[in-house]
Short mmCIF file of N, CA and C in Angstrom, two decimals:
data_model
loop_
_atom_site.label_atom_id
_atom_site.label_comp_id
_atom_site.label_asym_id
_atom_site.label_seq_id
_atom_site.Cartn_x
_atom_site.Cartn_y
_atom_site.Cartn_z
N MET A 20 9.31 -2.18 10.84
CA MET A 20 10.46 -2.00 9.89
C MET A 20 11.37 -3.22 10.07
N LYS A 21 11.54 -3.69 11.34
CA LYS A 21 12.47 -4.61 11.69
C LYS A 21 11.87 -6.06 11.95
N ALA A 22 10.75 -6.04 12.35
CA ALA A 22 9.92 -7.26 12.72
C ALA A 22 9.66 -8.03 11.43
N GLN A 23 9.69 -9.28 11.53
CA GLN A 23 9.23 -10.13 10.41
C GLN A 23 7.71 -10.27 10.37
N PHE A 24 7.15 -9.99 9.37
CA PHE A 24 5.54 -10.19 9.27
C PHE A 24 5.20 -10.21 7.84
N THR A 25 4.05 -10.94 7.67
CA THR A 25 3.37 -10.93 6.40
C THR A 25 1.84 -10.48 6.62
N GLN A 26 1.29 -9.68 5.84
CA GLN A 26 0.01 -9.10 5.92
C GLN A 26 -0.63 -9.28 4.66
N VAL A 27 -1.86 -9.96 4.67
CA VAL A 27 -2.71 -10.08 3.53
C VAL A 27 -4.01 -9.41 3.54
N GLU A 28 -4.49 -8.78 2.49
CA GLU A 28 -5.97 -8.09 2.70
C GLU A 28 -6.65 -8.54 1.51
N LEU A 29 -7.91 -8.72 1.57
CA LEU A 29 -8.82 -8.88 0.57
C LEU A 29 -9.98 -7.89 0.76
N PHE A 30 -10.22 -7.07 -0.34
CA PHE A 30 -11.23 -6.05 -0.27
C PHE A 30 -12.20 -6.31 -1.44
N SER A 31 -13.46 -6.45 -1.30
CA SER A 31 -14.35 -6.81 -2.45
C SER A 31 -15.73 -5.99 -2.27
N GLY A 32 -16.12 -5.50 -3.31
CA GLY A 32 -17.41 -4.74 -3.37
C GLY A 32 -18.09 -4.97 -4.78
N PHE A 33 -19.20 -4.23 -4.95
CA PHE A 33 -19.71 -4.28 -6.21
C PHE A 33 -18.94 -3.66 -7.44
N ASP A 34 -18.03 -2.73 -7.17
CA ASP A 34 -17.24 -2.23 -8.16
C ASP A 34 -16.08 -2.76 -8.52
N LYS A 35 -15.31 -3.27 -7.47
CA LYS A 35 -13.97 -3.87 -7.64
C LYS A 35 -13.54 -4.83 -6.53
N THR A 36 -12.57 -5.64 -7.02
CA THR A 36 -11.98 -6.51 -5.90
C THR A 36 -10.49 -6.20 -5.88
N ASP A 37 -9.95 -6.18 -4.67
CA ASP A 37 -8.37 -6.00 -4.42
C ASP A 37 -7.85 -7.10 -3.61
N PHE A 38 -6.79 -7.64 -4.00
CA PHE A 38 -5.94 -8.39 -3.10
C PHE A 38 -4.58 -7.88 -2.99
N THR A 39 -4.13 -7.67 -1.65
CA THR A 39 -2.78 -7.11 -1.38
C THR A 39 -2.12 -7.91 -0.41
N LEU A 40 -0.73 -8.15 -0.66
CA LEU A 40 0.03 -8.90 0.23
C LEU A 40 1.39 -8.03 0.46
N TYR A 41 1.64 -7.89 1.68
CA TYR A 41 2.84 -7.12 2.08
C TYR A 41 3.56 -7.98 3.12
N SER A 42 4.81 -8.06 2.84
CA SER A 42 5.84 -8.81 3.66
C SER A 42 7.08 -8.16 4.02
N SER A 43 7.61 -8.28 5.20
CA SER A 43 8.82 -7.70 5.60
C SER A 43 9.64 -8.62 6.45
N TYR A 44 10.92 -8.67 6.14
CA TYR A 44 11.76 -9.54 7.09
C TYR A 44 13.24 -9.08 7.03
N ALA A 45 13.89 -9.18 8.21
CA ALA A 45 15.32 -8.87 8.16
C ALA A 45 16.12 -10.00 7.44
N ILE A 46 17.09 -9.48 6.74
CA ILE A 46 17.88 -10.60 5.98
C ILE A 46 19.39 -10.67 6.66
N ASN A 47 19.64 -9.87 7.60
CA ASN A 47 21.03 -10.14 8.38
C ASN A 47 20.67 -10.15 9.87
N GLU A 48 21.73 -10.67 10.56
CA GLU A 48 21.59 -10.79 11.96
C GLU A 48 21.47 -9.62 12.68
N GLY A 49 22.06 -8.48 12.24
CA GLY A 49 22.01 -7.19 12.92
C GLY A 49 20.62 -6.47 12.63
N GLU A 50 19.85 -6.97 11.67
CA GLU A 50 18.58 -6.47 11.27
C GLU A 50 18.82 -4.97 10.66
N THR A 51 19.97 -4.78 10.03
CA THR A 51 20.09 -3.57 9.40
C THR A 51 19.64 -3.45 8.04
N LEU A 52 19.42 -4.56 7.32
CA LEU A 52 18.76 -4.66 6.11
C LEU A 52 17.63 -5.66 6.10
N SER A 53 16.53 -5.15 5.40
CA SER A 53 15.34 -5.84 5.40
C SER A 53 14.88 -5.89 3.87
N LEU A 54 14.05 -7.08 3.60
CA LEU A 54 13.51 -7.20 2.28
C LEU A 54 12.02 -6.92 2.51
N ASN A 55 11.57 -5.90 1.79
CA ASN A 55 10.10 -5.62 1.84
C ASN A 55 9.53 -5.85 0.49
N THR A 56 8.37 -6.76 0.37
CA THR A 56 7.78 -7.03 -0.89
C THR A 56 6.26 -6.73 -0.83
N LEU A 57 5.85 -6.00 -1.81
CA LEU A 57 4.51 -5.62 -1.98
C LEU A 57 4.00 -6.29 -3.29
N ALA A 58 2.79 -7.04 -3.17
CA ALA A 58 2.27 -7.54 -4.40
C ALA A 58 0.80 -7.19 -4.33
N PHE A 59 0.06 -6.77 -5.51
CA PHE A 59 -1.44 -6.70 -5.45
C PHE A 59 -1.95 -6.97 -6.80
N PHE A 60 -3.22 -7.09 -6.69
CA PHE A 60 -4.19 -7.38 -7.90
C PHE A 60 -5.37 -6.63 -7.67
N GLN A 61 -5.79 -5.89 -8.74
CA GLN A 61 -6.98 -5.00 -8.61
C GLN A 61 -7.83 -5.30 -9.87
N LYS A 62 -9.13 -5.69 -9.63
CA LYS A 62 -9.92 -6.05 -10.78
C LYS A 62 -11.34 -5.34 -10.64
N PHE A 63 -11.70 -4.52 -11.64
CA PHE A 63 -12.96 -3.83 -11.68
C PHE A 63 -13.98 -4.71 -12.30
N GLU A 64 -15.13 -4.54 -11.81
CA GLU A 64 -16.36 -5.48 -12.26
C GLU A 64 -16.97 -5.03 -13.57
N ALA A 65 -17.17 -3.74 -13.69
CA ALA A 65 -17.74 -3.20 -15.02
C ALA A 65 -16.77 -3.37 -16.08
N GLU A 66 -17.31 -3.86 -17.31
CA GLU A 66 -16.44 -4.04 -18.52
C GLU A 66 -15.67 -2.84 -18.96
N LYS A 67 -16.40 -1.58 -18.82
CA LYS A 67 -15.83 -0.28 -19.22
C LYS A 67 -14.72 0.09 -18.32
N ASP A 68 -14.76 -0.34 -17.14
CA ASP A 68 -13.52 0.03 -16.09
C ASP A 68 -12.37 -0.94 -16.08
N GLN A 69 -12.46 -2.04 -16.94
CA GLN A 69 -11.44 -3.07 -16.81
C GLN A 69 -10.07 -2.60 -17.40
N VAL A 70 -10.09 -1.42 -18.03
CA VAL A 70 -8.80 -0.82 -18.53
C VAL A 70 -8.01 -0.41 -17.30
N PHE A 71 -8.56 -0.29 -15.99
CA PHE A 71 -7.93 0.16 -14.93
C PHE A 71 -7.59 -1.07 -14.13
N ASP A 72 -7.78 -2.41 -14.45
CA ASP A 72 -7.30 -3.43 -13.95
C ASP A 72 -5.81 -3.54 -13.71
N GLU A 73 -5.23 -3.85 -12.62
CA GLU A 73 -3.86 -3.85 -12.37
C GLU A 73 -3.23 -4.94 -11.65
N ILE A 74 -1.98 -5.37 -11.86
CA ILE A 74 -1.32 -6.19 -11.16
C ILE A 74 0.16 -5.52 -10.89
N GLY A 75 0.55 -5.59 -9.61
CA GLY A 75 1.92 -4.99 -9.25
C GLY A 75 2.76 -5.85 -8.37
N LEU A 76 4.08 -5.68 -8.59
CA LEU A 76 4.99 -6.48 -7.65
C LEU A 76 6.23 -5.48 -7.50
N GLN A 77 6.51 -5.39 -6.27
CA GLN A 77 7.65 -4.52 -5.84
C GLN A 77 8.45 -5.09 -4.64
N PRO A 78 9.60 -5.58 -4.86
CA PRO A 78 10.61 -5.88 -3.79
C PRO A 78 11.47 -4.84 -3.54
N THR A 79 11.67 -4.35 -2.27
CA THR A 79 12.48 -3.30 -1.88
C THR A 79 13.59 -3.78 -0.91
N LEU A 80 14.76 -3.40 -1.08
CA LEU A 80 15.87 -3.75 -0.08
C LEU A 80 16.09 -2.43 0.77
N PHE A 81 15.62 -2.48 2.06
CA PHE A 81 15.79 -1.28 2.89
C PHE A 81 17.12 -1.48 3.95
N TRP A 82 17.86 -0.30 3.94
CA TRP A 82 18.81 -0.32 4.91
C TRP A 82 18.20 0.58 6.01
N ASN A 83 18.09 -0.12 7.17
CA ASN A 83 17.48 0.53 8.38
C ASN A 83 18.42 1.43 9.03
N VAL A 84 18.39 2.69 8.74
CA VAL A 84 19.35 3.72 9.23
C VAL A 84 19.23 3.82 10.75
N THR A 85 17.86 3.94 11.19
CA THR A 85 17.56 3.94 12.54
C THR A 85 16.29 3.04 12.82
N ASP A 86 15.68 3.16 13.94
CA ASP A 86 14.44 2.35 14.13
C ASP A 86 13.32 3.18 13.42
N HIS A 87 13.45 4.32 13.05
CA HIS A 87 12.39 5.16 12.39
C HIS A 87 12.75 5.51 10.93
N ILE A 88 13.80 5.41 10.46
CA ILE A 88 14.21 5.85 9.07
C ILE A 88 15.03 4.61 8.30
N ALA A 89 14.54 4.48 7.08
CA ALA A 89 15.28 3.42 6.11
C ALA A 89 15.23 4.10 4.88
N ILE A 90 16.25 3.56 3.97
CA ILE A 90 16.33 4.00 2.59
C ILE A 90 16.70 2.87 1.81
N GLY A 91 16.30 2.72 0.51
CA GLY A 91 16.69 1.61 -0.25
C GLY A 91 16.14 1.66 -1.69
N PRO A 92 16.60 0.78 -2.54
CA PRO A 92 16.27 0.79 -3.93
C PRO A 92 15.17 -0.39 -4.07
N SER A 93 14.46 -0.27 -5.29
CA SER A 93 13.52 -1.37 -5.60
C SER A 93 13.33 -1.38 -6.98
N LEU A 94 12.90 -2.52 -7.52
CA LEU A 94 12.45 -2.77 -8.90
C LEU A 94 10.90 -2.96 -8.73
N TYR A 95 10.20 -2.21 -9.64
CA TYR A 95 8.72 -2.24 -9.47
C TYR A 95 8.16 -2.66 -10.94
N TYR A 96 7.20 -3.60 -10.88
CA TYR A 96 6.48 -4.01 -12.10
C TYR A 96 5.08 -3.72 -11.93
N ASN A 97 4.46 -3.06 -12.89
CA ASN A 97 2.93 -2.76 -12.88
C ASN A 97 2.44 -3.14 -14.24
N SER A 98 1.36 -3.80 -14.36
CA SER A 98 0.83 -4.27 -15.50
C SER A 98 0.34 -3.19 -16.45
N ILE A 99 0.10 -1.96 -16.06
CA ILE A 99 -0.27 -0.88 -16.75
C ILE A 99 1.03 0.07 -17.18
N ALA A 100 1.81 0.32 -16.08
CA ALA A 100 2.84 1.32 -16.18
C ALA A 100 4.32 0.57 -16.69
N GLY A 101 4.28 -0.75 -16.67
CA GLY A 101 5.65 -1.40 -17.02
C GLY A 101 6.62 -1.44 -15.87
N TYR A 102 7.84 -1.45 -16.18
CA TYR A 102 8.90 -1.48 -15.18
C TYR A 102 9.45 -0.22 -14.72
N SER A 103 9.87 -0.09 -13.51
CA SER A 103 10.79 1.10 -13.22
C SER A 103 11.63 0.89 -11.94
N GLU A 104 12.74 1.57 -12.01
CA GLU A 104 13.64 1.59 -10.97
C GLU A 104 13.51 2.64 -9.93
N ARG A 105 13.55 2.35 -8.73
CA ARG A 105 13.02 3.33 -7.68
C ARG A 105 14.06 3.44 -6.56
N LEU A 106 13.98 4.57 -5.86
CA LEU A 106 14.79 4.80 -4.75
C LEU A 106 13.90 5.52 -3.76
N SER A 107 13.71 4.92 -2.49
CA SER A 107 12.74 5.33 -1.62
C SER A 107 13.27 5.52 -0.25
N ALA A 108 12.67 6.32 0.62
CA ALA A 108 12.99 6.58 1.93
C ALA A 108 11.65 6.17 2.85
N LEU A 109 11.98 5.56 3.93
CA LEU A 109 10.77 5.14 4.74
C LEU A 109 10.96 5.89 6.07
N PHE A 110 9.83 6.69 6.56
CA PHE A 110 9.90 7.34 7.79
C PHE A 110 8.71 6.64 8.61
N LYS A 111 9.06 6.14 9.72
CA LYS A 111 7.98 5.34 10.54
C LYS A 111 7.92 5.82 12.05
N LEU A 112 6.68 6.00 12.36
CA LEU A 112 6.49 6.32 13.79
C LEU A 112 5.45 5.20 14.18
N LYS A 113 5.97 4.47 15.33
CA LYS A 113 5.04 3.51 15.83
C LYS A 113 4.97 3.56 17.39
N LYS A 114 3.71 3.72 17.92
CA LYS A 114 3.39 3.77 19.36
C LYS A 114 2.56 2.41 19.61
N SER A 115 2.17 2.30 20.70
CA SER A 115 1.50 1.08 21.04
C SER A 115 0.15 0.82 20.30
N GLN A 116 -0.59 1.82 19.97
CA GLN A 116 -1.86 1.65 19.16
C GLN A 116 -1.87 2.35 17.89
N PHE A 117 -0.73 3.00 17.49
CA PHE A 117 -0.77 3.81 16.41
C PHE A 117 0.57 3.47 15.57
N LEU A 118 0.20 3.56 14.14
CA LEU A 118 1.47 3.47 13.22
C LEU A 118 1.19 4.57 12.08
N LEU A 119 2.27 5.29 11.78
CA LEU A 119 2.24 6.21 10.75
C LEU A 119 3.55 5.91 9.92
N ALA A 120 3.38 5.77 8.62
CA ALA A 120 4.52 5.48 7.70
C ALA A 120 4.37 6.46 6.46
N LEU A 121 5.46 7.02 6.11
CA LEU A 121 5.55 7.87 4.90
C LEU A 121 6.70 7.35 4.13
N ILE A 122 6.47 7.31 2.82
CA ILE A 122 7.45 6.75 1.75
C ILE A 122 7.50 7.72 0.63
N PRO A 123 8.31 8.63 0.55
CA PRO A 123 8.69 9.43 -0.62
C PRO A 123 9.53 8.52 -1.61
N THR A 124 9.40 8.69 -2.98
CA THR A 124 10.17 7.94 -3.94
C THR A 124 10.39 8.72 -5.21
N ILE A 125 11.63 8.50 -5.57
CA ILE A 125 11.99 8.97 -6.96
C ILE A 125 12.21 7.74 -7.88
N ALA A 126 11.68 7.82 -8.97
CA ALA A 126 11.66 6.61 -9.84
C ALA A 126 11.98 6.94 -11.21
N TYR A 127 12.38 5.93 -12.10
CA TYR A 127 12.62 6.11 -13.51
C TYR A 127 11.85 4.98 -14.14
N SER A 128 10.97 5.48 -15.16
CA SER A 128 10.01 4.51 -15.86
C SER A 128 10.67 4.09 -17.15
N GLU A 129 10.77 2.82 -17.37
CA GLU A 129 11.29 2.15 -18.56
C GLU A 129 10.29 2.48 -19.64
N GLN A 130 9.00 2.43 -19.37
CA GLN A 130 8.11 2.73 -20.50
C GLN A 130 8.00 3.96 -21.13
N THR A 131 8.21 5.05 -20.24
CA THR A 131 8.02 6.42 -20.68
C THR A 131 9.54 7.12 -20.84
N ASN A 132 10.47 6.40 -20.32
CA ASN A 132 11.91 6.98 -20.36
C ASN A 132 11.97 8.21 -19.61
N ALA A 133 11.28 8.36 -18.45
CA ALA A 133 11.23 9.58 -17.74
C ALA A 133 11.14 9.30 -16.28
N THR A 134 11.58 10.29 -15.42
CA THR A 134 11.43 10.14 -13.96
C THR A 134 10.14 10.57 -13.52
N TYR A 135 9.77 10.12 -12.35
CA TYR A 135 8.59 10.55 -11.76
C TYR A 135 8.68 10.53 -10.20
N ALA A 136 7.89 11.14 -9.54
CA ALA A 136 7.72 11.17 -7.93
C ALA A 136 6.70 10.56 -7.47
N GLU A 137 6.86 9.84 -6.36
CA GLU A 137 5.63 9.31 -5.73
C GLU A 137 5.66 9.45 -4.33
N ALA A 138 4.56 9.69 -3.70
CA ALA A 138 4.44 9.80 -2.14
C ALA A 138 3.35 8.86 -1.62
N PHE A 139 3.78 8.00 -0.70
CA PHE A 139 2.83 7.11 -0.15
C PHE A 139 2.68 7.31 1.45
N ALA A 140 1.59 7.18 1.94
CA ALA A 140 1.43 7.34 3.41
C ALA A 140 0.44 6.28 3.89
N GLN A 141 0.73 5.81 5.06
CA GLN A 141 -0.17 4.82 5.79
C GLN A 141 -0.39 5.10 7.25
N PHE A 142 -1.54 4.95 7.74
CA PHE A 142 -1.67 4.93 9.15
C PHE A 142 -2.61 3.93 9.64
N GLN A 143 -2.35 3.44 10.92
CA GLN A 143 -3.16 2.46 11.43
C GLN A 143 -3.45 2.89 12.91
N PHE A 144 -4.66 2.80 13.39
CA PHE A 144 -5.02 3.02 14.68
C PHE A 144 -5.78 1.77 15.27
N SER A 145 -5.45 1.35 16.33
CA SER A 145 -6.22 0.25 16.92
C SER A 145 -6.60 0.58 18.46
N LYS A 146 -7.84 0.04 18.88
CA LYS A 146 -8.23 0.44 20.24
C LYS A 146 -8.68 -0.95 20.84
N PRO A 147 -7.99 -1.50 21.69
CA PRO A 147 -8.25 -2.78 22.31
C PRO A 147 -9.49 -2.72 23.22
N LEU A 148 -10.47 -3.67 23.11
CA LEU A 148 -11.60 -3.73 23.86
C LEU A 148 -11.29 -4.77 25.07
N ASN A 149 -10.58 -5.80 24.65
CA ASN A 149 -10.32 -6.82 25.61
C ASN A 149 -8.99 -7.58 25.11
N ASP A 150 -8.67 -8.66 25.62
CA ASP A 150 -7.50 -9.45 25.14
C ASP A 150 -7.69 -10.01 23.62
N LYS A 151 -8.90 -10.19 23.16
CA LYS A 151 -9.01 -10.82 21.75
C LYS A 151 -9.64 -9.87 20.82
N ILE A 152 -10.34 -8.74 21.28
CA ILE A 152 -11.11 -8.04 20.35
C ILE A 152 -10.58 -6.50 20.40
N SER A 153 -10.44 -5.91 19.19
CA SER A 153 -9.97 -4.50 19.16
C SER A 153 -10.64 -3.90 17.82
N LEU A 154 -10.75 -2.61 17.98
CA LEU A 154 -11.36 -1.80 16.87
C LEU A 154 -10.22 -1.18 16.08
N TRP A 155 -10.35 -1.23 14.68
CA TRP A 155 -9.19 -0.77 13.85
C TRP A 155 -9.77 0.33 12.85
N VAL A 156 -8.95 1.18 12.66
CA VAL A 156 -9.05 2.32 11.39
C VAL A 156 -7.63 2.27 10.79
N ASN A 157 -7.79 2.09 9.38
CA ASN A 157 -6.61 2.11 8.49
C ASN A 157 -6.81 3.09 7.37
N GLY A 158 -5.78 3.68 6.98
CA GLY A 158 -5.80 4.54 5.75
C GLY A 158 -4.46 4.42 4.93
N GLN A 159 -4.64 4.35 3.61
CA GLN A 159 -3.54 4.32 2.69
C GLN A 159 -3.79 5.39 1.68
N PHE A 160 -2.76 6.19 1.30
CA PHE A 160 -2.63 7.27 0.36
C PHE A 160 -1.51 7.19 -0.45
N LEU A 161 -1.86 7.42 -1.83
CA LEU A 161 -0.70 7.42 -2.85
C LEU A 161 -0.93 8.56 -3.80
N SER A 162 0.10 9.20 -4.25
CA SER A 162 0.02 10.06 -5.44
C SER A 162 1.27 10.12 -6.20
N VAL A 163 1.20 9.86 -7.49
CA VAL A 163 2.19 9.80 -8.43
C VAL A 163 2.24 10.90 -9.40
N TRP A 164 3.36 11.51 -9.67
CA TRP A 164 3.43 12.58 -10.73
C TRP A 164 4.59 12.32 -11.63
N ASP A 165 4.24 12.14 -12.96
CA ASP A 165 5.19 11.99 -14.05
C ASP A 165 5.98 13.38 -14.21
N LYS A 166 7.27 13.15 -14.38
CA LYS A 166 8.13 14.15 -14.53
C LYS A 166 8.14 15.39 -13.54
N PHE A 167 7.54 14.80 -12.36
CA PHE A 167 7.44 15.75 -11.25
C PHE A 167 6.34 16.82 -11.29
N THR A 168 5.58 16.81 -12.56
CA THR A 168 4.66 17.96 -12.71
C THR A 168 3.26 17.49 -13.12
N THR A 169 3.10 16.36 -13.70
CA THR A 169 1.85 15.82 -14.20
C THR A 169 1.28 14.63 -13.49
N HIS A 170 0.09 14.91 -13.00
CA HIS A 170 -0.58 13.83 -12.11
C HIS A 170 -0.82 12.63 -13.03
N SER A 171 -0.41 11.38 -12.45
CA SER A 171 -0.50 10.14 -13.19
C SER A 171 -1.63 9.25 -12.45
N ARG A 172 -1.29 9.00 -11.11
CA ARG A 172 -2.13 8.07 -10.46
C ARG A 172 -2.29 8.46 -8.93
N SER A 173 -3.38 8.33 -8.26
CA SER A 173 -3.59 8.59 -6.81
C SER A 173 -4.71 7.64 -6.32
N PHE A 174 -4.51 7.38 -5.06
CA PHE A 174 -5.60 6.70 -4.40
C PHE A 174 -5.75 7.05 -3.00
N GLN A 175 -6.94 6.87 -2.38
CA GLN A 175 -7.10 7.01 -0.99
C GLN A 175 -7.92 5.80 -0.59
N GLN A 176 -7.45 4.93 0.36
CA GLN A 176 -8.07 3.64 0.82
C GLN A 176 -8.33 3.82 2.35
N TRP A 177 -9.69 3.62 2.73
CA TRP A 177 -10.12 3.81 4.17
C TRP A 177 -10.63 2.34 4.49
N ARG A 178 -10.21 1.99 5.75
CA ARG A 178 -10.83 0.73 6.35
C ARG A 178 -11.10 0.96 7.63
N ALA A 179 -12.25 0.40 8.22
CA ALA A 179 -12.67 0.44 9.53
C ALA A 179 -13.26 -0.82 10.02
N GLY A 180 -12.76 -1.56 10.99
CA GLY A 180 -13.40 -2.76 11.37
C GLY A 180 -13.00 -3.23 12.80
N VAL A 181 -13.39 -4.58 12.91
CA VAL A 181 -13.00 -5.23 14.30
C VAL A 181 -12.09 -6.37 14.01
N SER A 182 -11.15 -6.52 15.03
CA SER A 182 -10.10 -7.56 14.95
C SER A 182 -10.50 -8.52 16.06
N TYR A 183 -10.49 -9.89 15.79
CA TYR A 183 -10.75 -10.87 16.63
C TYR A 183 -9.70 -11.85 16.58
N ASN A 184 -8.87 -12.01 17.61
CA ASN A 184 -7.71 -12.98 17.45
C ASN A 184 -6.84 -12.76 16.38
N GLY A 185 -6.63 -11.49 15.89
CA GLY A 185 -5.79 -11.15 14.65
C GLY A 185 -6.39 -11.25 13.42
N HIS A 186 -7.71 -11.44 13.38
CA HIS A 186 -8.55 -11.55 12.10
C HIS A 186 -9.28 -10.22 11.94
N GLN A 187 -9.11 -9.35 10.97
CA GLN A 187 -9.81 -8.07 10.80
C GLN A 187 -10.79 -8.28 9.80
N LEU A 188 -11.94 -7.84 10.17
CA LEU A 188 -13.10 -7.69 9.25
C LEU A 188 -13.88 -6.37 9.29
N GLY A 189 -14.13 -5.75 8.19
CA GLY A 189 -14.86 -4.49 8.31
C GLY A 189 -15.40 -4.02 6.87
N ILE A 190 -15.53 -2.56 6.90
CA ILE A 190 -15.98 -2.00 5.77
C ILE A 190 -14.83 -1.19 5.14
N GLY A 191 -14.75 -0.92 3.86
CA GLY A 191 -13.80 -0.18 3.17
C GLY A 191 -14.38 0.78 2.09
N PHE A 192 -13.55 1.86 1.85
CA PHE A 192 -13.97 2.81 0.84
C PHE A 192 -12.63 3.02 0.08
N ASP A 193 -12.62 2.90 -1.27
CA ASP A 193 -11.45 3.10 -2.13
C ASP A 193 -11.92 4.23 -3.08
N PHE A 194 -11.02 5.30 -3.10
CA PHE A 194 -11.13 6.42 -4.15
C PHE A 194 -9.94 6.37 -5.05
N ASP A 195 -10.16 6.18 -6.34
CA ASP A 195 -9.04 6.04 -7.35
C ASP A 195 -8.99 7.30 -8.38
N GLN A 196 -7.91 7.70 -8.73
CA GLN A 196 -7.74 8.74 -9.64
C GLN A 196 -6.70 8.32 -10.65
N TYR A 197 -6.99 8.48 -11.96
CA TYR A 197 -6.12 8.11 -13.06
C TYR A 197 -5.99 9.23 -14.06
N GLY A 198 -4.65 9.48 -14.36
CA GLY A 198 -4.40 10.51 -15.68
C GLY A 198 -4.29 11.87 -15.12
N PRO A 199 -3.81 12.72 -16.07
CA PRO A 199 -3.58 14.13 -15.77
C PRO A 199 -4.90 14.89 -15.60
N GLN A 200 -5.94 14.60 -16.14
CA GLN A 200 -7.28 15.17 -15.80
C GLN A 200 -7.99 14.08 -15.14
N PRO A 201 -7.85 13.93 -13.82
CA PRO A 201 -8.22 12.59 -13.22
C PRO A 201 -9.60 12.08 -13.46
N ILE A 202 -9.49 10.78 -14.04
CA ILE A 202 -10.72 9.99 -14.01
C ILE A 202 -11.00 9.35 -12.62
N GLN A 203 -12.11 9.65 -12.02
CA GLN A 203 -12.16 9.15 -10.65
C GLN A 203 -13.11 8.00 -10.55
N LYS A 204 -12.73 7.02 -9.79
CA LYS A 204 -13.48 5.86 -9.48
C LYS A 204 -13.61 5.70 -8.02
N SER A 205 -14.69 5.31 -7.45
CA SER A 205 -14.95 5.01 -6.13
C SER A 205 -15.62 3.62 -5.89
N SER A 206 -15.16 2.94 -4.84
CA SER A 206 -15.70 1.58 -4.48
C SER A 206 -15.95 1.51 -3.07
N PHE A 207 -17.06 0.87 -2.68
CA PHE A 207 -17.34 0.49 -1.39
C PHE A 207 -17.43 -0.95 -1.20
N GLY A 208 -16.92 -1.63 0.01
CA GLY A 208 -17.04 -2.96 0.11
C GLY A 208 -16.73 -3.37 1.48
N ILE A 209 -16.43 -4.70 1.60
CA ILE A 209 -15.87 -5.23 2.91
C ILE A 209 -14.48 -5.71 2.70
N TYR A 210 -13.80 -5.80 3.88
CA TYR A 210 -12.48 -6.26 3.70
C TYR A 210 -12.20 -7.23 4.92
N TYR A 211 -11.17 -8.10 4.62
CA TYR A 211 -10.63 -9.04 5.58
C TYR A 211 -9.07 -8.82 5.54
N ARG A 212 -8.47 -8.77 6.68
CA ARG A 212 -6.97 -8.69 6.75
C ARG A 212 -6.54 -9.48 7.87
N LYS A 213 -5.34 -10.16 7.60
CA LYS A 213 -4.69 -11.01 8.53
C LYS A 213 -3.19 -10.62 8.51
N THR A 214 -2.61 -10.52 9.64
CA THR A 214 -1.17 -10.39 9.79
C THR A 214 -0.69 -11.65 10.26
N LEU A 215 0.26 -12.35 9.50
CA LEU A 215 0.78 -13.61 10.02
C LEU A 215 2.08 -13.40 10.74
#
């Protein structure tokens, strides 16, 4: 939450390709304010699934209340859902080999003129084998509910791989759900991740 970093990930398989960039850095000397930016691009290979192609950009200004809790506003643009204003809380637990982050959000969509709720969770676990090589397991989970009652979008993303000198490579599974009667899509592929 307070350390400056940029993480990029490319996931690609027969069904879809994802590119994700996440960056975070403190913007004041006391490190009580940080700017976190998420940008992603998702492209499905099959022509019938290209209605689910997405681009998203979300800068968030977090006030770091403690080492484990932050709160802040953001403006989010999504190529499918349009613009929304958001207020999020970040709860973070970090140990030497484990990270857990939970981000509940309340938002207002300009496209639908309605509020919605979102819950995001991420975990990372690493097991060093030596000074240069470690095993990694990562998971990201999202659920979005329009007007707090109607399912809009969810995903579960799993990654497992090996890191060598900070370069992660491995296999991934993405499970996507769209709409109130969820249309489900699943993807298997390989991923590469680098934290700068």
